Short mmCIF file of C-alpha atoms in Angstrom, two decimals:
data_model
loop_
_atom_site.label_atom_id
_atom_site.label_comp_id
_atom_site.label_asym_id
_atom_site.label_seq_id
_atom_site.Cartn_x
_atom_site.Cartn_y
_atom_site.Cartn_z
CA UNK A 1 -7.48 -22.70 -12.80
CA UNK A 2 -8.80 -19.42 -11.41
CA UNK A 3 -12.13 -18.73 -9.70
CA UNK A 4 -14.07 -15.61 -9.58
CA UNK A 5 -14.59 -13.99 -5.97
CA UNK A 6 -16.22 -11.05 -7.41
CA UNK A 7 -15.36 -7.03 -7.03
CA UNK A 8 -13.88 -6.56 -3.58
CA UNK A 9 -11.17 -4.86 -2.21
CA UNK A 10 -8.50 -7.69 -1.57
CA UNK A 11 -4.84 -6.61 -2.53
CA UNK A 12 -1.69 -8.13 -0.29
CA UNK A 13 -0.52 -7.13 1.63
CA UNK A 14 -1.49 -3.36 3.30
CA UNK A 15 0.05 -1.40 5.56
CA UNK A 16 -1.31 -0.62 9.05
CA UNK A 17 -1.23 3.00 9.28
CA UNK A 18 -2.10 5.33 12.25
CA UNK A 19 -3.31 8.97 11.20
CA UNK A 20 -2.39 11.49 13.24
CA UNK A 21 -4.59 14.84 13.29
CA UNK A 22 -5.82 17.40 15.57
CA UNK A 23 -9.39 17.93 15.83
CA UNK A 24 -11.19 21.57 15.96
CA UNK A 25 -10.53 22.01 19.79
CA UNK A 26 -6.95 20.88 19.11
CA UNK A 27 -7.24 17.17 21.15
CA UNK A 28 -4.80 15.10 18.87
CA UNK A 29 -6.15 12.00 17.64
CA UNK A 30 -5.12 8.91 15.56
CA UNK A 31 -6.93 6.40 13.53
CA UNK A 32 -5.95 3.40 11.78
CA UNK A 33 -6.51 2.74 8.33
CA UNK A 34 -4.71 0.18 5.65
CA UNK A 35 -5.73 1.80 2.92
CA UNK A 36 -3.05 3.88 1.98
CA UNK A 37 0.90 3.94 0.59
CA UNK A 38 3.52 5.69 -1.26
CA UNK A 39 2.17 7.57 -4.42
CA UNK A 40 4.53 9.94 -5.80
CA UNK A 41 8.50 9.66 -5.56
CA UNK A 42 9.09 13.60 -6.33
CA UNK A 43 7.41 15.37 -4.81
CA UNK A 44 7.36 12.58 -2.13
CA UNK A 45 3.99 11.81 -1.24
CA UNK A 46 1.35 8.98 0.14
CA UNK A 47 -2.20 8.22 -0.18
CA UNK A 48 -4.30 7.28 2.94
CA UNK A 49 -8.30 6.34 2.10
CA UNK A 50 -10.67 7.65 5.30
CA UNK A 51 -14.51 7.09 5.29
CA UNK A 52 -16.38 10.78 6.06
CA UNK A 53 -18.05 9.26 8.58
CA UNK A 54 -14.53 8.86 10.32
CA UNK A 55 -13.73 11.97 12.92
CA UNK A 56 -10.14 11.96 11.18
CA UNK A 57 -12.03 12.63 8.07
CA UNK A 58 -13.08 16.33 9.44
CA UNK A 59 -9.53 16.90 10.84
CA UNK A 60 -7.81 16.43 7.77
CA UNK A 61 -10.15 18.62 5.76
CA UNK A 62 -9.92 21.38 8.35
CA UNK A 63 -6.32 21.29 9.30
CA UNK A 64 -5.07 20.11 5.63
CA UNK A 65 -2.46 17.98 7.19
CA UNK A 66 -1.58 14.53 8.74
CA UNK A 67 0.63 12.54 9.88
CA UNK A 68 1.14 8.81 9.39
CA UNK A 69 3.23 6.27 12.53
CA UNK A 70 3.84 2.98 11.87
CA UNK A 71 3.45 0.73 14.66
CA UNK A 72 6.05 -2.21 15.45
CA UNK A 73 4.32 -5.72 15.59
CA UNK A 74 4.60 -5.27 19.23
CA UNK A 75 2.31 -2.56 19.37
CA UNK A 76 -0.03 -4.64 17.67
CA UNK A 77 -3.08 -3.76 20.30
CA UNK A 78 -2.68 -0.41 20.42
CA UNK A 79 -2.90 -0.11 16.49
CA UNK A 80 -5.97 -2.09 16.52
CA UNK A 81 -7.65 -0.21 19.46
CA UNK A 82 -7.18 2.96 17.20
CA UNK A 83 -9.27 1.29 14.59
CA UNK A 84 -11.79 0.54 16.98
CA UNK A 85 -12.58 3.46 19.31
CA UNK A 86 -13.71 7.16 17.68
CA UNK A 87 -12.02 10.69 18.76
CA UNK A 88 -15.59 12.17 19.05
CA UNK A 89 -16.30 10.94 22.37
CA UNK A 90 -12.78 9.11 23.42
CA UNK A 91 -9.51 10.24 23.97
CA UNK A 92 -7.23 8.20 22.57
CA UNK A 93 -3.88 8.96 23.27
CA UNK A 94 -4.83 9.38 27.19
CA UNK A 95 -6.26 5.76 26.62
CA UNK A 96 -3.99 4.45 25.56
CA UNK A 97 -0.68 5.85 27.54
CA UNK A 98 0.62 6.70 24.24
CA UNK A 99 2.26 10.07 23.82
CA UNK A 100 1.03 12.39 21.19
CA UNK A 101 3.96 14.81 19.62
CA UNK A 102 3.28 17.89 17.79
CA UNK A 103 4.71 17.89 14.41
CA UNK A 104 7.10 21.27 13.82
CA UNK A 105 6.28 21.06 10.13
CA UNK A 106 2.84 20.19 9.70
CA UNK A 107 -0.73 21.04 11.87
CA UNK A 108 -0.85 17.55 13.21
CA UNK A 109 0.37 15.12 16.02
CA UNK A 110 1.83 11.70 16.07
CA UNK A 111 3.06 9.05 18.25
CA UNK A 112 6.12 9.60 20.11
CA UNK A 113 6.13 5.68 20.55
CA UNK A 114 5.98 4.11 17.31
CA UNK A 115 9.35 3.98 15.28
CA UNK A 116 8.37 5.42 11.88
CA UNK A 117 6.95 9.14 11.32
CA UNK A 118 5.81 10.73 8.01
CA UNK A 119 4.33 14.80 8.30
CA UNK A 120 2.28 15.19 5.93
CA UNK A 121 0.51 18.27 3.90
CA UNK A 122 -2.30 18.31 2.30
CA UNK A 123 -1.78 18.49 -1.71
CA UNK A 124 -4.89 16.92 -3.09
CA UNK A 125 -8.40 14.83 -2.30
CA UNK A 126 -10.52 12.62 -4.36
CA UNK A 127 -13.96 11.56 -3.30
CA UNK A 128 -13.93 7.81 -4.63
CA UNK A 129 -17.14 6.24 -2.89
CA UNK A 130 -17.11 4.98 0.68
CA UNK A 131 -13.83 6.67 1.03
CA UNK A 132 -11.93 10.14 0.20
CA UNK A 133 -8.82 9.98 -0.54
CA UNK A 134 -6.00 12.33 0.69
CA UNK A 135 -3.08 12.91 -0.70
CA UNK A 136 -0.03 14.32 1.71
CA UNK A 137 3.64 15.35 0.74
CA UNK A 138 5.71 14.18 2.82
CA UNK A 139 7.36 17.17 4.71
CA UNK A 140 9.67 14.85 6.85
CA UNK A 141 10.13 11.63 7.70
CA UNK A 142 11.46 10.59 10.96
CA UNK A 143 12.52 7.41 12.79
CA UNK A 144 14.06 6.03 16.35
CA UNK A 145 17.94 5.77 15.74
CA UNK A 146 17.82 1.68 16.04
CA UNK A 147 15.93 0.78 13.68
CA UNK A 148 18.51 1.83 10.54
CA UNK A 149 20.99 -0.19 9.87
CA UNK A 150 24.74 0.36 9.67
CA UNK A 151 24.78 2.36 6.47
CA UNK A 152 22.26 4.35 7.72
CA UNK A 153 18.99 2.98 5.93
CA UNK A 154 15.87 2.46 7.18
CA UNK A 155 15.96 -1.40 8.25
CA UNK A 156 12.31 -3.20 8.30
CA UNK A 157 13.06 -5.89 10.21
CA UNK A 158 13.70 -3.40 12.86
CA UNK A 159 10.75 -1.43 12.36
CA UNK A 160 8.98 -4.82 12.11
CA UNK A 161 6.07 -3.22 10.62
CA UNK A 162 2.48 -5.04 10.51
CA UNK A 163 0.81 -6.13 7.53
CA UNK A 164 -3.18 -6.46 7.11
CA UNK A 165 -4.57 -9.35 5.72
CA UNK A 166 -8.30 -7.97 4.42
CA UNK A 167 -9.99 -10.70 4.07
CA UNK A 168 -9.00 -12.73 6.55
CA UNK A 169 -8.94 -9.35 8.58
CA UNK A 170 -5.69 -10.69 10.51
CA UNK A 171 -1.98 -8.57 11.08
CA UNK A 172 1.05 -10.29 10.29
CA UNK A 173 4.41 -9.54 10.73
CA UNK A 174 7.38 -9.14 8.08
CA UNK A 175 9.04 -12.71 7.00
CA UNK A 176 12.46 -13.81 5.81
CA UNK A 177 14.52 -11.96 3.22
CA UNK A 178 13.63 -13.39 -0.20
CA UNK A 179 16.15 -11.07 -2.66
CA UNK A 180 17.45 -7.80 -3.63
CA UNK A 181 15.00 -5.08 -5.80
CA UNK A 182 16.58 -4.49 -9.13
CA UNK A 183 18.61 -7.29 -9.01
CA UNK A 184 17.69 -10.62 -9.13
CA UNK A 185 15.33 -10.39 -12.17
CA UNK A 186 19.04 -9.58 -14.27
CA UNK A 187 19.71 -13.24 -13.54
CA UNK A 188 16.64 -14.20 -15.67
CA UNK B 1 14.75 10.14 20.28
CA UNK B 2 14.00 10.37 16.62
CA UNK B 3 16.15 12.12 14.45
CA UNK B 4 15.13 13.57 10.84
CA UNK B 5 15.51 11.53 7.17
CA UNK B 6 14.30 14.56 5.22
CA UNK B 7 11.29 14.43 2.80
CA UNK B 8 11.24 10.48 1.60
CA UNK B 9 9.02 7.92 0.49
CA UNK B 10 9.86 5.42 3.50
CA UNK B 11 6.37 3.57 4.22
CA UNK B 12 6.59 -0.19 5.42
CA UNK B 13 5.00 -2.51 3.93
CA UNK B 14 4.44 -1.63 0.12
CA UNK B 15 2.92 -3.97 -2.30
CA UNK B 16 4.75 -5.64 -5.25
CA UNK B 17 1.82 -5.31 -7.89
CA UNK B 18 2.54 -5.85 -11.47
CA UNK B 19 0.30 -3.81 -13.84
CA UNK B 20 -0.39 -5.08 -16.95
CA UNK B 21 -1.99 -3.95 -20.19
CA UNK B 22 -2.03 -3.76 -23.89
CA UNK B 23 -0.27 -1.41 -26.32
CA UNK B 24 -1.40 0.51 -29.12
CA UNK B 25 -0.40 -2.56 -31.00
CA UNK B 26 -2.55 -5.04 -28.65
CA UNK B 27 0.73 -6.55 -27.50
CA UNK B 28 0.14 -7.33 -23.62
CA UNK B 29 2.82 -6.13 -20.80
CA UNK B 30 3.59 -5.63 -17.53
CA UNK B 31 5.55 -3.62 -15.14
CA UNK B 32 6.12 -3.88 -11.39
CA UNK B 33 5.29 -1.11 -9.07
CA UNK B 34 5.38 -0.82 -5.49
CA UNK B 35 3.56 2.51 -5.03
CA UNK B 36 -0.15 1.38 -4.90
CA UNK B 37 -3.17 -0.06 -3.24
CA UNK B 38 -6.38 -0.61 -1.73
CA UNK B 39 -8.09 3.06 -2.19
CA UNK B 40 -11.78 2.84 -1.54
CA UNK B 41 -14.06 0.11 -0.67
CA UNK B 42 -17.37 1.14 -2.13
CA UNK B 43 -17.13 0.76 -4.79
CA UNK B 44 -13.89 -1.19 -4.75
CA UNK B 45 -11.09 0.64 -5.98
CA UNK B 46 -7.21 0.52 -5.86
CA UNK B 47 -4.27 3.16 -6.84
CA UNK B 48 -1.05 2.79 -8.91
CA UNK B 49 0.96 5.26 -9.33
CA UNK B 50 3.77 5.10 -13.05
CA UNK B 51 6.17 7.32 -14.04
CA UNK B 52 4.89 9.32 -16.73
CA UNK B 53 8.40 8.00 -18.91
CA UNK B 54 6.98 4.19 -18.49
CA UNK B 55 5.66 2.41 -21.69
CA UNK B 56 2.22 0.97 -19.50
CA UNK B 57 1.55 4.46 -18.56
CA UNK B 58 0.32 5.33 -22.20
CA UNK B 59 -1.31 1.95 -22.36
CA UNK B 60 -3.43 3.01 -19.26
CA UNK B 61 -4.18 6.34 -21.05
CA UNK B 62 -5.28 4.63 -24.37
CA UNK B 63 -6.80 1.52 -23.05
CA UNK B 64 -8.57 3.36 -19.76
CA UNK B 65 -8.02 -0.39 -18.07
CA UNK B 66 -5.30 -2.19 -16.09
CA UNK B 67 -5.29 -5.49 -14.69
CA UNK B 68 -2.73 -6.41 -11.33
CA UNK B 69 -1.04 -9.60 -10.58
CA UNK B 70 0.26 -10.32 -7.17
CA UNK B 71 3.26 -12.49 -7.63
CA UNK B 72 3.80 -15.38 -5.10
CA UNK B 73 7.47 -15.14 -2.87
CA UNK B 74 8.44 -17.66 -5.50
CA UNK B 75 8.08 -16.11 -8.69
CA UNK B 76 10.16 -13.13 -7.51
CA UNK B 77 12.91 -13.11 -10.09
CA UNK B 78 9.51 -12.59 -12.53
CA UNK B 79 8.95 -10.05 -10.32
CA UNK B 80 11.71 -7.98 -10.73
CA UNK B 81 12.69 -8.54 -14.26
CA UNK B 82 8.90 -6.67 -14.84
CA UNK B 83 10.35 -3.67 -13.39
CA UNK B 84 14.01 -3.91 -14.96
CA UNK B 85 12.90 -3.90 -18.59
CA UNK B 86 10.85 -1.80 -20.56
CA UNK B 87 7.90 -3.13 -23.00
CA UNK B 88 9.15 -0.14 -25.16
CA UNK B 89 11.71 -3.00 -26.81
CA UNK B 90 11.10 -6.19 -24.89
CA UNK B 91 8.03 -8.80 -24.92
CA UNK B 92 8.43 -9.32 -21.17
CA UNK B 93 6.23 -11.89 -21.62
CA UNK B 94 7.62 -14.05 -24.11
CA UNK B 95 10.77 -13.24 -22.67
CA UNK B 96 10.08 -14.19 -18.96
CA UNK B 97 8.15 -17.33 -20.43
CA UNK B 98 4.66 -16.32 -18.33
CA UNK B 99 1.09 -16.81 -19.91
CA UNK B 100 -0.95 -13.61 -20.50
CA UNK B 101 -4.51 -14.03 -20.43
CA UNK B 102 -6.97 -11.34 -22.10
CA UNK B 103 -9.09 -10.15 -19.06
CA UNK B 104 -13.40 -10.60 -20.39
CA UNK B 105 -14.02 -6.95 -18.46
CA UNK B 106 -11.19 -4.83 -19.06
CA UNK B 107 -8.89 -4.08 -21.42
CA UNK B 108 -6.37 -5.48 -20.55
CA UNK B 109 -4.14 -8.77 -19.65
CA UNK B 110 -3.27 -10.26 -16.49
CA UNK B 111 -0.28 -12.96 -15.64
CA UNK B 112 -1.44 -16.64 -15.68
CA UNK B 113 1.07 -18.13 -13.53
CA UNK B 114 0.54 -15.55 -10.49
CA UNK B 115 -1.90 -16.50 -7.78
CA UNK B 116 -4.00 -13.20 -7.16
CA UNK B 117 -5.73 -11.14 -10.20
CA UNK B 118 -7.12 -7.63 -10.01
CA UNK B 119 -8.96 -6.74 -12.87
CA UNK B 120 -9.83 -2.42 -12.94
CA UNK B 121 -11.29 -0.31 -15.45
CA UNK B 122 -9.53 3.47 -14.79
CA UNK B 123 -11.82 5.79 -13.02
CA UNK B 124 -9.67 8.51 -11.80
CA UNK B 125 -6.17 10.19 -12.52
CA UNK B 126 -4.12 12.20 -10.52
CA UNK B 127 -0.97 13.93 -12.15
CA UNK B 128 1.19 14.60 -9.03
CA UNK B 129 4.71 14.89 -9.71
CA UNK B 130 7.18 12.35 -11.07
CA UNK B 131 3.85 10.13 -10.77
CA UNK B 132 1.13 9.61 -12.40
CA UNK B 133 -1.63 8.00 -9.60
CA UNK B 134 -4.02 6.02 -11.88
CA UNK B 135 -7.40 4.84 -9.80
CA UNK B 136 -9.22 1.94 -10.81
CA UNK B 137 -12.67 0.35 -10.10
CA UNK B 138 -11.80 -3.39 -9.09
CA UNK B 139 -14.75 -5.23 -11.74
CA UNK B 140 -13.64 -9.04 -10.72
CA UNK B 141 -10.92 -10.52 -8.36
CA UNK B 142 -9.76 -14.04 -9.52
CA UNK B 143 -7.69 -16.07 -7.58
CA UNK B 144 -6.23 -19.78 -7.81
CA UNK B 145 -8.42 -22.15 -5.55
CA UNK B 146 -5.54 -23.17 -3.90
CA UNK B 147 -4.96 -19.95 -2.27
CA UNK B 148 -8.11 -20.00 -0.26
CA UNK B 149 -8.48 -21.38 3.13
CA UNK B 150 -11.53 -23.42 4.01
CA UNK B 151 -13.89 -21.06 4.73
CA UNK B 152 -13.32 -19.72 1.16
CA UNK B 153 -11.49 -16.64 2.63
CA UNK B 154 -8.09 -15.63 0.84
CA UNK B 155 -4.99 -17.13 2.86
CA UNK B 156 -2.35 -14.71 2.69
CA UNK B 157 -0.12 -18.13 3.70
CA UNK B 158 -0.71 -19.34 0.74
CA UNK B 159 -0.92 -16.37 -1.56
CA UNK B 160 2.58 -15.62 -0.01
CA UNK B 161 2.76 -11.80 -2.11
CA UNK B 162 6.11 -10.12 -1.67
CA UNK B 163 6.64 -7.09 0.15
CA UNK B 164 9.56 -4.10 -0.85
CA UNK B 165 11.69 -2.57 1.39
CA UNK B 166 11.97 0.95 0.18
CA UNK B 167 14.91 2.54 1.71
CA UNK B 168 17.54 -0.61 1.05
CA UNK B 169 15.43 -1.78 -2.10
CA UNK B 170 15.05 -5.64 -0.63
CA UNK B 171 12.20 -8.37 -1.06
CA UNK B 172 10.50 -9.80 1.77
CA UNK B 173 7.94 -12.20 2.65
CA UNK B 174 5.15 -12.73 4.87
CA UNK B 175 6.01 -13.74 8.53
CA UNK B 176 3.89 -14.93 11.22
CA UNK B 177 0.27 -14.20 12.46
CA UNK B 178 0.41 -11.45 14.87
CA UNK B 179 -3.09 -10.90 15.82
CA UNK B 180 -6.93 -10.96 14.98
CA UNK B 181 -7.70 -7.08 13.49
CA UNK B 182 -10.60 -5.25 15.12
CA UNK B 183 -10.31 -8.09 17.58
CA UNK B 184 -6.72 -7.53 19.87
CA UNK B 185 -7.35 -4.01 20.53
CA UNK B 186 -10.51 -4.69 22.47
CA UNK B 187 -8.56 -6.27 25.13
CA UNK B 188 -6.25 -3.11 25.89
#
């Protein structure tokens, strides 16, 4: 039997995602934000949700581009502080020892540290409520050498990306291989 | 040192959300997608994104409603028959044996058997490639008592939702607590 919790916001799980953008004087700064994912396959893009109030807000609309890391579970507290803290009066990349890279492709930095990079342009905004959405292709992705596997994929128990609980408002890490995609629904 | 994948979807964690909703024909169905989320939280909204060639993404069109059902680790091989076949020629409900239950605010039908039910009414479509993004106002989560902890907060323990591995097309589940969010990054 199902019980009613009301409208809210509670999908599992999210992402943790740390947007990278450079502000008007050009300091690079990341935020984190969960909501946000893949949207399109060709072109490829993704979808990150930012509150105006947010200083990334500004630096998206300005620069029309981002970038997304994706933090390992072991750089659990620097993903958090990035939620936490604001780039108009903190520097968060000098804060936080972290090393900001500028992207070749796209007007925007990311983190030299965390193993998963996606450059992002600018293709397309909604104002939803509370949040605006922005829409990036993807101009590149790029990713530290160990974590693909063998063949060459991207492997995610390397990249051991978080997961964000909203409701609970807790990370968790990636569990145990449960089956292969497009495969073990033939066995009905 | 990172070294370039090109322009891909590769984002870790995605969702594995299964859409359902009604043909022209009032028959319900439901397909799995893995490129959506939690989009705005005032008012409450999430994002999935269908190939235009899809039989639900006409449904969405007609019926301006969707409904998503979180699948436990579990009921995976549900899961991925959803996405396999096509509710052009199948009754992936009679066929997979599931229970679909007319949602009383939308338009649409959600899965019985699966723990976590988001219930949207379309707001906002964005025609971006190979995808269609479809944005919907969350009207009512419901949710099996069972899969709340004691405070009444949802236990993603319990709910146990799957996650997809893009790049090597794999199921996962959800591992261990990491931290406390807006909580461990205080410390620094």
């Amino acid at each position: 039997m199902k019980i009613s919790l009301g409208p809210k916001t509670l999908l599992y799980p999210t992402p943790v995602l740390v947007v990278g953008t450079y502000d008007a004087k050009g300091k690079p700064n990341v935020m984190t934000a969960s909501w946000g994912g893949i949207c399109c396959s060709q072109p490829p893009c993704v979808n990150i949700s930012l509150r105006q109030a947010t200083y990334s807000h500004q630096n998206i609309v300005d620069r029309k581009a981002f970038t997304l890391s994706i933090p390992s579970d072991g750089q659990v507290r620097h993903a958090d502080y990035f939620g936490l803290a604001s780039g108009r009066d903190t520097d968060k990349f000098t804060a936080s020892g972290l090393t900001p890279v500028r992207s070749e492709l796209v007007d925007a930095p990311y983190v030299s540290e965390f193993p998963l990079i996606l450059e992002c342009r600018l293709v397309h905004t909604a104002e939803l409520g509370l949040h605006t959405q922005f829409i990036g292709e993807v101009m590149d992705v790029k990713i530290d050498e160990s974590s693909l596997n063998p063949e060459g994929k991207v492997d995610i128990c390397k990249i051991k990306p978080l997961l964000f609980a909203p409701d609970t408002r807790e990370y968790y890490g990636v569990g145990e291989f449960i089956a292969k995609a497009f495969s073990v629904g033939k066995e009905g």
